[in-house]
Amino acid sequence: RRKMLRPSTQRYSVTRPLYSEDTFEDEHAKVYRKHKRLLDHFIQYFTCTSERAKNAAVSLLPIIGWMKIYSIKDWLLNDIVSGVSTGLVAVLQGLAFSLLASISTWYGLYAAFFPVIMYFFLGTSRHISVGSFPILSLMVGAVVTRLVPDEGPPANITAFEGLTKDEQRILVSASLTFLVGLFQLGMGLLQVGFIVMYLSDTLISGFTTAAAVHILVSQLKFVLGLTVPGFSGPLSIIYTLESVFTQITSTNIHDLVTSIVVMVTVLGIKEINDRFKSKLPVPIPIEVIMTVIACGISYAFNFSENHGVDVVGKIPNTFESPIAPSLQLFQMTAVEAFPIAIVGFAVAFAVAKVYSVKHDYIIDGNQELIAFGASNIFGGAFKSLVASTALSRSAVQESTGGKTQIAGLLSAIIVLVVILGIGFLLEPLPKSLLGAVVIVNLKGMLMQVVTVPYLWKKDRPDCIVWVGTCLAAIFLGLDLGLAVGLGLELLTVVFRAQFPRCCVLANISGTDIYRDRKDYVNIYEPEGVKIFRIPSPIFFANIDFFRDKLKDAVGFNPLRILRKRNKAVKKIKKMIKKGELTLTSVCLESEEEGNMEDLDKPTDYSDLPIQVNWNTELPANIRVPPVNIHSLILDFSAVSFLDISALKGLKVALKEFIRVNVDVYIVGCDPYIIEKLRNCKFFDDEIKTSIFFLTIHDAMLFIHESHPPKTVSEKAALTLPITPDVLITS
């Protein structure tokens, strides 16, 4: 076997000409592509062919794609097992999560049935389990309790007339679900699925942790068996805790013991499921087992009447008739509906993406928006809760062998059987058990808090986003918390882009590699040359920062130098005219001081019969700060775009350096930026296209040719002062 060389002994050598952008384009023909006009895109988008119609149908109905490859022999049994397992979990979670929405428990079952049917045809993910999600249920509950509070009159809404409090809450929940569906469907049709990209993992982690805290607090009243009114708005969590602790002495011991036993048992068995998941054919359905046991004990000992335990109660064995949403409720809930739509889609898409990567198939964000939009519109018409996906339920569907959404369809059939056939068996189920199940399922979200120390050490802006989002969502409410999180995230993006880490580069000795001069020991900074790296796009918000950093890097302000030089030249001309300097006869006109605009122009050496060396001592105590560089290289390899404001600022900055005799070179610039500079009339008599080079090393080699290193005698000559008695005449 051939022995591999160590990286330190490997070498490469490339011999090529020195290239500027101009010479490179002269030697290498460029392919000029015709850019489509807006009209061309419009015509192409609305041109219909048989192939496009077929693709559109498959895209709109993804079921066509995966049904063609469905293997009954290999996949059907797995889907059946997965569907039954997921259906049992969906029943229990549907009952539990409906408590978060402050509506009757059986409406949570509708969320595990109606949206699943629609998603079966329209969804692109084969593994997520569609249904209620605790965070969305809590956000719905906040709206429900705001419009129909536990204490006091409901909001003044015409559609509420003649309805009981429970019916009013169902109308609010159903209308809100319908509106969420409209938002999602609209975004899907407008192809804005990319919007989820603006919700970073850090923001979602902080938001879901805060939501888990809200859910935990909201379930205390069921775990302790207390009557706590619903609160909404900022500081609602504080008011809820105050109400809980005020009544803590009235805790129902039977509810508390039931909850503790359920939580300890479920947590223990879930740990066994995680530890031995490779050996277990299917996870132990401990929640279902505890539900059966609790129902039996509650029925046998008549917990409801004998011990005052709050139970699920009557579950209708039929579906309720659909209802039309209230337009007045649309107006009053639109502000809350939009973040619910975004969060629901973001969570579902994130889970779907994980499973699509694992099982090697493609999901479409825009189609997912359409699928969830249609699912929530359909579900809202039948009084369902807002649908997304629960992480634990999707994990059950995937881990039990589910291959396609046939498993989801079978889980919906299990829910249908419970609703129409055996729902009465769940009537004695204590709500404290449902609360305990909800709390246990929060473990993963609550444990996200351990990432805070890691984020603080590795990326403090991200840590600030996490903590800020979490605290805002806890104390201000989930909707305002999400808005605060997005604001913080936007600020971090602006901060990173507006204040990038600019640096001065130097050469790694003996190579064509250039790195930050502060990071390496064996590094060589070329004499008379500064190499400045800009690590971000340049636009209106950071152009001034970039110019300030550039001045700091070179150690002088070129505009200030230029003004002082112009003043010095005017003074020298006056001294020559007055005879204070002995020179050959020269015809000079009288010179005025000139205004500031004149001082900003290139130095006028006409009629000046001497050659001024600005780096030596000048006559008559004229003081002009020296410029210790002759060349400046700007590394644009990380600059992805320039806007018009930045273009103007860059042009001014370059001219300031050029006018004080500093040659400026730009390297690694994207050809499309150069093309934009041409189109925007960036180049003129002072700034030419010849300043652009392919690499830093190309520019360095060119500079060495233009400014060869000075000898010792040349360096000594630079130190000779120019005095009234020692001047070089023309």
mmCIF file of C-alpha atoms in Angstrom, residues 103-401:
data_model
loop_
_atom_site.group_PDB
_atom_site.id
_atom_site.type_symbol
_atom_site.label_atom_id
_atom_site.label_comp_id
_atom_site.label_asym_id
_atom_site.label_seq_id
_atom_site.Cartn_x
_atom_site.Cartn_y
_atom_site.Cartn_z
ATOM 1 C CA ILE A 103 -62.033 24.064 25.607
ATOM 2 C CA SER A 104 -63.816 20.751 26.129
ATOM 3 C CA THR A 105 -61.519 17.740 25.897
ATOM 4 C CA TRP A 106 -63.128 15.906 22.973
ATOM 5 C CA TYR A 107 -62.369 18.759 20.560
ATOM 6 C CA GLY A 108 -58.722 17.767 20.874
ATOM 7 C CA LEU A 109 -59.670 14.438 19.269
ATOM 8 C CA TYR A 110 -60.983 16.323 16.229
ATOM 9 C CA ALA A 111 -57.483 17.758 15.705
ATOM 10 C CA ALA A 112 -56.163 14.203 15.418
ATOM 11 C CA PHE A 113 -58.716 13.319 12.744
ATOM 12 C CA PHE A 114 -59.805 16.078 10.332
ATOM 13 C CA PRO A 115 -56.407 17.697 9.613
ATOM 14 C CA VAL A 116 -54.793 14.256 9.190
ATOM 15 C CA ILE A 117 -57.206 13.388 6.373
ATOM 16 C CA MET A 118 -56.327 16.524 4.413
ATOM 17 C CA TYR A 119 -52.583 16.218 5.054
ATOM 18 C CA PHE A 120 -52.676 12.626 3.782
ATOM 19 C CA PHE A 121 -53.352 13.962 0.275
ATOM 20 C CA LEU A 122 -51.404 17.247 0.305
ATOM 21 C CA GLY A 123 -48.408 16.782 2.629
ATOM 22 C CA THR A 124 -44.880 16.013 1.424
ATOM 23 C CA SER A 125 -43.567 14.490 4.669
ATOM 24 C CA ARG A 126 -44.128 10.761 5.065
ATOM 25 C CA HIS A 127 -43.303 10.541 8.760
ATOM 26 C CA ILE A 128 -44.719 13.428 10.789
ATOM 27 C CA SER A 129 -47.872 12.860 12.812
ATOM 28 C CA VAL A 130 -50.308 15.705 12.218
ATOM 29 C CA GLY A 131 -52.478 16.901 15.072
ATOM 30 C CA SER A 132 -52.511 19.167 18.089
ATOM 31 C CA PHE A 133 -49.281 20.649 19.439
ATOM 32 C CA PRO A 134 -49.025 21.909 23.038
ATOM 33 C CA ILE A 135 -47.511 25.313 22.233
ATOM 34 C CA LEU A 136 -50.145 26.097 19.613
ATOM 35 C CA SER A 137 -52.904 24.882 21.937
ATOM 36 C CA LEU A 138 -51.598 27.210 24.633
ATOM 37 C CA MET A 139 -51.502 30.153 22.184
ATOM 38 C CA VAL A 140 -55.080 29.347 21.160
ATOM 39 C CA GLY A 141 -56.040 29.142 24.829
ATOM 40 C CA ALA A 142 -54.666 32.639 25.434
ATOM 41 C CA VAL A 143 -56.959 34.010 22.721
ATOM 42 C CA VAL A 144 -59.938 31.998 23.987
ATOM 43 C CA THR A 145 -59.569 33.236 27.580
ATOM 44 C CA ARG A 146 -59.062 36.806 26.373
ATOM 45 C CA LEU A 147 -62.329 36.858 24.452
ATOM 46 C CA VAL A 148 -64.300 34.530 26.740
ATOM 47 C CA PRO A 149 -62.770 34.861 30.236
ATOM 48 C CA ASP A 150 -63.556 32.505 33.093
ATOM 49 C CA GLU A 151 -64.853 35.416 35.143
ATOM 50 C CA GLY A 152 -66.703 38.363 33.705
ATOM 51 C CA PRO A 153 -68.625 38.929 30.461
ATOM 52 C CA PRO A 154 -67.280 37.830 27.065
ATOM 53 C CA ALA A 155 -66.193 40.229 24.329
ATOM 54 C CA ASN A 156 -68.926 42.110 22.493
ATOM 55 C CA ILE A 157 -69.260 39.873 19.438
ATOM 56 C CA THR A 158 -72.505 39.457 17.542
ATOM 57 C CA ALA A 159 -71.925 35.746 16.877
ATOM 58 C CA PHE A 160 -71.857 35.066 20.655
ATOM 59 C CA GLU A 161 -75.547 35.851 21.066
ATOM 60 C CA GLY A 162 -77.541 32.867 22.277
ATOM 61 C CA LEU A 163 -74.466 30.672 22.894
ATOM 62 C CA THR A 164 -73.278 29.161 26.149
ATOM 63 C CA LYS A 165 -69.777 29.949 27.411
ATOM 64 C CA ASP A 166 -68.446 26.609 26.113
ATOM 65 C CA GLU A 167 -70.026 27.198 22.706
ATOM 66 C CA GLN A 168 -68.534 30.705 22.572
ATOM 67 C CA ARG A 169 -65.077 29.292 23.288
ATOM 68 C CA ILE A 170 -65.476 26.659 20.588
ATOM 69 C CA LEU A 171 -66.479 29.361 18.105
ATOM 70 C CA VAL A 172 -63.365 31.370 18.988
ATOM 71 C CA SER A 173 -61.106 28.304 18.700
ATOM 72 C CA ALA A 174 -62.657 27.153 15.408
ATOM 73 C CA SER A 175 -62.569 30.645 13.830
ATOM 74 C CA LEU A 176 -58.966 31.123 14.923
ATOM 75 C CA THR A 177 -58.005 27.735 13.457
ATOM 76 C CA PHE A 178 -59.737 28.637 10.196
ATOM 77 C CA LEU A 179 -57.899 31.974 10.037
ATOM 78 C CA VAL A 180 -54.545 30.307 10.763
ATOM 79 C CA GLY A 181 -55.281 27.986 7.853
ATOM 80 C CA LEU A 182 -56.045 30.931 5.579
ATOM 81 C CA PHE A 183 -52.729 32.580 6.499
ATOM 82 C CA GLN A 184 -50.789 29.378 5.849
ATOM 83 C CA LEU A 185 -52.587 28.641 2.581
ATOM 84 C CA GLY A 186 -52.028 32.205 1.391
ATOM 85 C CA MET A 187 -48.317 32.050 2.189
ATOM 86 C CA GLY A 188 -48.053 28.697 0.413
ATOM 87 C CA LEU A 189 -49.747 29.992 -2.733
ATOM 88 C CA LEU A 190 -47.483 33.060 -2.677
ATOM 89 C CA GLN A 191 -44.450 30.761 -2.409
ATOM 90 C CA VAL A 192 -43.092 32.306 0.791
ATOM 91 C CA GLY A 193 -42.091 29.086 2.506
ATOM 92 C CA PHE A 194 -38.627 30.570 2.898
ATOM 93 C CA ILE A 195 -39.994 32.743 5.735
ATOM 94 C CA VAL A 196 -39.195 29.941 8.175
ATOM 95 C CA MET A 197 -35.496 30.643 7.560
ATOM 96 C CA TYR A 198 -35.844 33.791 9.650
ATOM 97 C CA LEU A 199 -36.648 31.678 12.706
ATOM 98 C CA SER A 200 -33.224 30.472 13.785
ATOM 99 C CA ASP A 201 -32.687 27.335 15.847
ATOM 100 C CA THR A 202 -31.640 29.554 18.752
ATOM 101 C CA LEU A 203 -34.833 31.600 18.599
ATOM 102 C CA ILE A 204 -37.038 28.505 18.315
ATOM 103 C CA SER A 205 -35.198 26.856 21.215
ATOM 104 C CA GLY A 206 -35.699 29.873 23.497
ATOM 105 C CA PHE A 207 -39.306 30.276 22.399
ATOM 106 C CA THR A 208 -40.243 26.615 22.929
ATOM 107 C CA THR A 209 -38.546 26.602 26.335
ATOM 108 C CA ALA A 210 -40.649 29.594 27.376
ATOM 109 C CA ALA A 211 -43.744 27.897 25.978
ATOM 110 C CA ALA A 212 -42.905 24.799 28.020
ATOM 111 C CA VAL A 213 -42.770 26.959 31.169
ATOM 112 C CA HIS A 214 -46.198 28.401 30.318
ATOM 113 C CA ILE A 215 -47.599 24.923 29.700
ATOM 114 C CA LEU A 216 -46.145 23.634 32.970
ATOM 115 C CA VAL A 217 -47.739 26.472 34.940
ATOM 116 C CA SER A 218 -51.064 26.074 33.148
ATOM 117 C CA GLN A 219 -51.236 22.387 34.115
ATOM 118 C CA LEU A 220 -50.669 22.982 37.828
ATOM 119 C CA LYS A 221 -54.388 23.538 38.383
ATOM 120 C CA PHE A 222 -55.151 20.029 37.037
ATOM 121 C CA VAL A 223 -52.287 18.373 38.884
ATOM 122 C CA LEU A 224 -53.314 20.001 42.174
ATOM 123 C CA GLY A 225 -57.060 19.854 41.554
ATOM 124 C CA LEU A 226 -57.595 23.611 41.904
ATOM 125 C CA THR A 227 -59.969 26.046 40.242
ATOM 126 C CA VAL A 228 -57.779 28.707 38.655
ATOM 127 C CA PRO A 229 -59.208 31.310 36.251
ATOM 128 C CA GLY A 230 -57.508 31.705 32.888
ATOM 129 C CA PHE A 231 -55.288 34.740 32.385
ATOM 130 C CA SER A 232 -53.961 36.219 29.159
ATOM 131 C CA GLY A 233 -51.628 39.011 28.144
ATOM 132 C CA PRO A 234 -48.351 40.223 29.677
ATOM 133 C CA LEU A 235 -47.486 38.805 33.124
ATOM 134 C CA SER A 236 -50.295 36.245 32.850
ATOM 135 C CA ILE A 237 -47.911 33.582 34.161
ATOM 136 C CA ILE A 238 -47.351 35.656 37.331
ATOM 137 C CA TYR A 239 -51.086 36.020 37.904
ATOM 138 C CA THR A 240 -51.612 32.288 37.368
ATOM 139 C CA LEU A 241 -48.884 31.372 39.866
ATOM 140 C CA GLU A 242 -50.309 33.850 42.351
ATOM 141 C CA SER A 243 -53.738 32.233 42.055
ATOM 142 C CA VAL A 244 -52.260 28.723 42.401
ATOM 143 C CA PHE A 245 -50.240 29.526 45.513
ATOM 144 C CA THR A 246 -53.147 31.400 47.059
ATOM 145 C CA GLN A 247 -55.207 28.187 46.888
ATOM 146 C CA ILE A 248 -52.388 25.738 47.556
ATOM 147 C CA THR A 249 -53.968 24.621 50.849
ATOM 148 C CA SER A 250 -57.037 23.442 48.900
ATOM 149 C CA THR A 251 -55.040 20.894 46.900
ATOM 150 C CA ASN A 252 -56.940 17.688 46.090
ATOM 151 C CA ILE A 253 -54.683 14.918 47.443
ATOM 152 C CA HIS A 254 -56.144 12.304 45.067
ATOM 153 C CA ASP A 255 -55.301 14.459 42.050
ATOM 154 C CA LEU A 256 -51.813 15.173 43.386
ATOM 155 C CA VAL A 257 -51.018 11.522 44.132
ATOM 156 C CA THR A 258 -52.384 10.433 40.747
ATOM 157 C CA SER A 259 -50.223 13.007 38.983
ATOM 158 C CA ILE A 260 -47.041 12.105 40.887
ATOM 159 C CA VAL A 261 -47.486 8.366 40.285
ATOM 160 C CA VAL A 262 -48.164 8.929 36.586
ATOM 161 C CA MET A 263 -45.222 11.299 36.104
ATOM 162 C CA VAL A 264 -42.716 9.068 37.912
ATOM 163 C CA THR A 265 -43.907 5.943 36.082
ATOM 164 C CA VAL A 266 -44.035 7.534 32.632
ATOM 165 C CA LEU A 267 -40.631 9.176 33.044
ATOM 166 C CA GLY A 268 -39.103 5.882 34.167
ATOM 167 C CA ILE A 269 -40.556 3.845 31.298
ATOM 168 C CA LYS A 270 -39.649 6.522 28.744
ATOM 169 C CA GLU A 271 -36.066 6.318 29.993
ATOM 170 C CA ILE A 272 -36.176 2.538 29.456
ATOM 171 C CA ASN A 273 -37.594 3.096 25.959
ATOM 172 C CA ASP A 274 -34.731 5.460 25.113
ATOM 173 C CA ARG A 275 -32.033 3.231 26.585
ATOM 174 C CA PHE A 276 -33.220 -0.005 24.999
ATOM 175 C CA LYS A 277 -34.859 1.291 21.823
ATOM 176 C CA SER A 278 -32.581 -0.863 19.667
ATOM 177 C CA LYS A 279 -33.797 -4.029 21.448
ATOM 178 C CA LEU A 280 -37.503 -3.189 21.799
ATOM 179 C CA PRO A 281 -39.640 -3.962 18.729
ATOM 180 C CA VAL A 282 -41.901 -0.999 19.619
ATOM 181 C CA PRO A 283 -41.689 1.522 22.462
ATOM 182 C CA ILE A 284 -43.708 0.570 25.543
ATOM 183 C CA PRO A 285 -46.954 2.642 25.280
ATOM 184 C CA ILE A 286 -46.790 3.621 28.927
ATOM 185 C CA GLU A 287 -49.129 6.624 28.573
ATOM 186 C CA VAL A 288 -51.834 4.394 27.121
ATOM 187 C CA ILE A 289 -51.272 1.779 29.830
ATOM 188 C CA MET A 290 -51.496 4.385 32.614
ATOM 189 C CA THR A 291 -54.635 5.802 30.997
ATOM 190 C CA VAL A 292 -56.335 2.408 31.056
ATOM 191 C CA ILE A 293 -55.295 1.807 34.682
ATOM 192 C CA ALA A 294 -56.380 5.299 35.797
ATOM 193 C CA CYS A 295 -59.735 4.963 34.040
ATOM 194 C CA GLY A 296 -60.346 1.620 35.774
ATOM 195 C CA ILE A 297 -59.401 2.908 39.240
ATOM 196 C CA SER A 298 -61.351 6.143 38.797
ATOM 197 C CA TYR A 299 -64.463 4.213 37.692
ATOM 198 C CA ALA A 300 -64.141 1.593 40.441
ATOM 199 C CA PHE A 301 -63.770 4.108 43.277
ATOM 200 C CA ASN A 302 -65.967 6.772 41.705
ATOM 201 C CA PHE A 303 -63.277 9.455 42.016
ATOM 202 C CA SER A 304 -65.523 12.148 40.562
ATOM 203 C CA GLU A 305 -68.300 11.983 43.182
ATOM 204 C CA ASN A 306 -66.516 10.492 46.205
ATOM 205 C CA HIS A 307 -63.285 12.498 46.086
ATOM 206 C CA GLY A 308 -64.081 15.577 43.989
ATOM 207 C CA VAL A 309 -61.668 14.618 41.208
ATOM 208 C CA ASP A 310 -62.263 16.500 37.943
ATOM 209 C CA VAL A 311 -62.706 13.952 35.115
ATOM 210 C CA VAL A 312 -63.076 14.133 31.349
ATOM 211 C CA GLY A 313 -66.821 13.561 31.534
ATOM 212 C CA LYS A 314 -69.273 13.031 28.742
ATOM 213 C CA ILE A 315 -67.738 12.457 25.296
ATOM 214 C CA PRO A 316 -70.278 12.670 22.447
ATOM 215 C CA ASN A 317 -70.291 9.537 20.291
ATOM 216 C CA THR A 318 -70.836 11.528 17.127
ATOM 217 C CA PHE A 319 -69.282 14.386 15.204
ATOM 218 C CA GLU A 320 -70.769 17.822 15.676
ATOM 219 C CA SER A 321 -72.056 19.639 12.618
ATOM 220 C CA PRO A 322 -69.620 22.060 10.952
ATOM 221 C CA ILE A 323 -69.841 25.789 11.631
ATOM 222 C CA ALA A 324 -69.032 28.900 9.660
ATOM 223 C CA PRO A 325 -66.236 31.063 11.122
ATOM 224 C CA SER A 326 -67.024 34.546 12.396
ATOM 225 C CA LEU A 327 -65.642 37.428 10.338
ATOM 226 C CA GLN A 328 -65.799 39.640 13.411
ATOM 227 C CA LEU A 329 -63.584 37.138 15.229
ATOM 228 C CA PHE A 330 -61.176 37.228 12.265
ATOM 229 C CA GLN A 331 -60.703 40.945 12.884
ATOM 230 C CA MET A 332 -60.163 40.456 16.621
ATOM 231 C CA THR A 333 -57.742 37.521 16.374
ATOM 232 C CA ALA A 334 -55.671 38.318 13.264
ATOM 233 C CA VAL A 335 -52.744 39.624 15.316
ATOM 234 C CA GLU A 336 -52.510 36.343 17.246
ATOM 235 C CA ALA A 337 -53.332 34.124 14.263
ATOM 236 C CA PHE A 338 -50.294 35.104 12.208
ATOM 237 C CA PRO A 339 -47.623 34.095 14.787
ATOM 238 C CA ILE A 340 -49.569 30.879 15.432
ATOM 239 C CA ALA A 341 -49.448 30.135 11.702
ATOM 240 C CA ILE A 342 -45.697 30.827 11.568
ATOM 241 C CA VAL A 343 -44.832 28.818 14.692
ATOM 242 C CA GLY A 344 -47.022 25.880 13.659
ATOM 243 C CA PHE A 345 -45.409 25.692 10.242
ATOM 244 C CA ALA A 346 -41.871 26.236 11.567
ATOM 245 C CA VAL A 347 -42.142 23.379 14.068
ATOM 246 C CA ALA A 348 -43.722 20.985 11.571
ATOM 247 C CA PHE A 349 -41.224 21.855 8.844
ATOM 248 C CA ALA A 350 -38.259 21.417 11.204
ATOM 249 C CA VAL A 351 -39.431 17.943 12.259
ATOM 250 C CA ALA A 352 -40.281 16.991 8.673
ATOM 251 C CA LYS A 353 -36.836 18.088 7.496
ATOM 252 C CA VAL A 354 -35.135 15.850 10.067
ATOM 253 C CA TYR A 355 -37.008 12.767 8.881
ATOM 254 C CA SER A 356 -36.668 13.615 5.192
ATOM 255 C CA VAL A 357 -32.869 13.737 5.564
ATOM 256 C CA LYS A 358 -32.856 10.508 7.560
ATOM 257 C CA HIS A 359 -34.974 8.622 5.006
ATOM 258 C CA ASP A 360 -33.658 10.357 1.869
ATOM 259 C CA TYR A 361 -36.616 12.078 0.272
ATOM 260 C CA ILE A 362 -37.469 15.692 -0.532
ATOM 261 C CA ILE A 363 -39.975 17.930 1.215
ATOM 262 C CA ASP A 364 -41.300 21.182 -0.223
ATOM 263 C CA GLY A 365 -41.755 24.089 2.215
ATOM 264 C CA ASN A 366 -44.343 25.851 0.074
ATOM 265 C CA GLN A 367 -46.362 22.673 -0.381
ATOM 266 C CA GLU A 368 -46.195 22.052 3.376
ATOM 267 C CA LEU A 369 -47.721 25.496 3.913
ATOM 268 C CA ILE A 370 -50.507 24.634 1.480
ATOM 269 C CA ALA A 371 -51.047 21.263 3.182
ATOM 270 C CA PHE A 372 -51.259 22.693 6.697
ATOM 271 C CA GLY A 373 -53.329 25.638 5.486
ATOM 272 C CA ALA A 374 -55.900 23.331 3.881
ATOM 273 C CA SER A 375 -55.781 21.030 6.928
ATOM 274 C CA ASN A 376 -56.509 23.851 9.351
ATOM 275 C CA ILE A 377 -59.250 25.329 7.167
ATOM 276 C CA PHE A 378 -60.891 21.899 6.963
ATOM 277 C CA GLY A 379 -60.352 21.251 10.670
ATOM 278 C CA GLY A 380 -61.548 24.715 11.699
ATOM 279 C CA ALA A 381 -64.829 24.166 9.896
ATOM 280 C CA PHE A 382 -65.330 21.049 12.067
ATOM 281 C CA LYS A 383 -64.301 22.725 15.370
ATOM 282 C CA SER A 384 -60.794 21.272 15.448
ATOM 283 C CA LEU A 385 -57.814 22.775 17.235
ATOM 284 C CA VAL A 386 -54.944 24.257 15.233
ATOM 285 C CA ALA A 387 -52.901 21.392 13.765
ATOM 286 C CA SER A 388 -49.164 21.050 13.478
ATOM 287 C CA THR A 389 -47.107 18.127 14.742
ATOM 288 C CA ALA A 390 -45.996 17.000 18.188
ATOM 289 C CA LEU A 391 -42.384 15.855 18.378
ATOM 290 C CA SER A 392 -43.115 12.902 20.640
ATOM 291 C CA ARG A 393 -46.019 11.683 18.504
ATOM 292 C CA SER A 394 -43.998 11.943 15.291
ATOM 293 C CA ALA A 395 -41.173 10.056 16.991
ATOM 294 C CA VAL A 396 -43.617 7.235 17.792
ATOM 295 C CA GLN A 397 -44.840 7.119 14.184
ATOM 296 C CA GLU A 398 -41.295 6.954 12.807
ATOM 297 C CA SER A 399 -39.729 4.672 15.433
ATOM 298 C CA THR A 400 -42.493 2.064 15.165
ATOM 299 C CA GLY A 401 -41.686 1.589 11.483
#
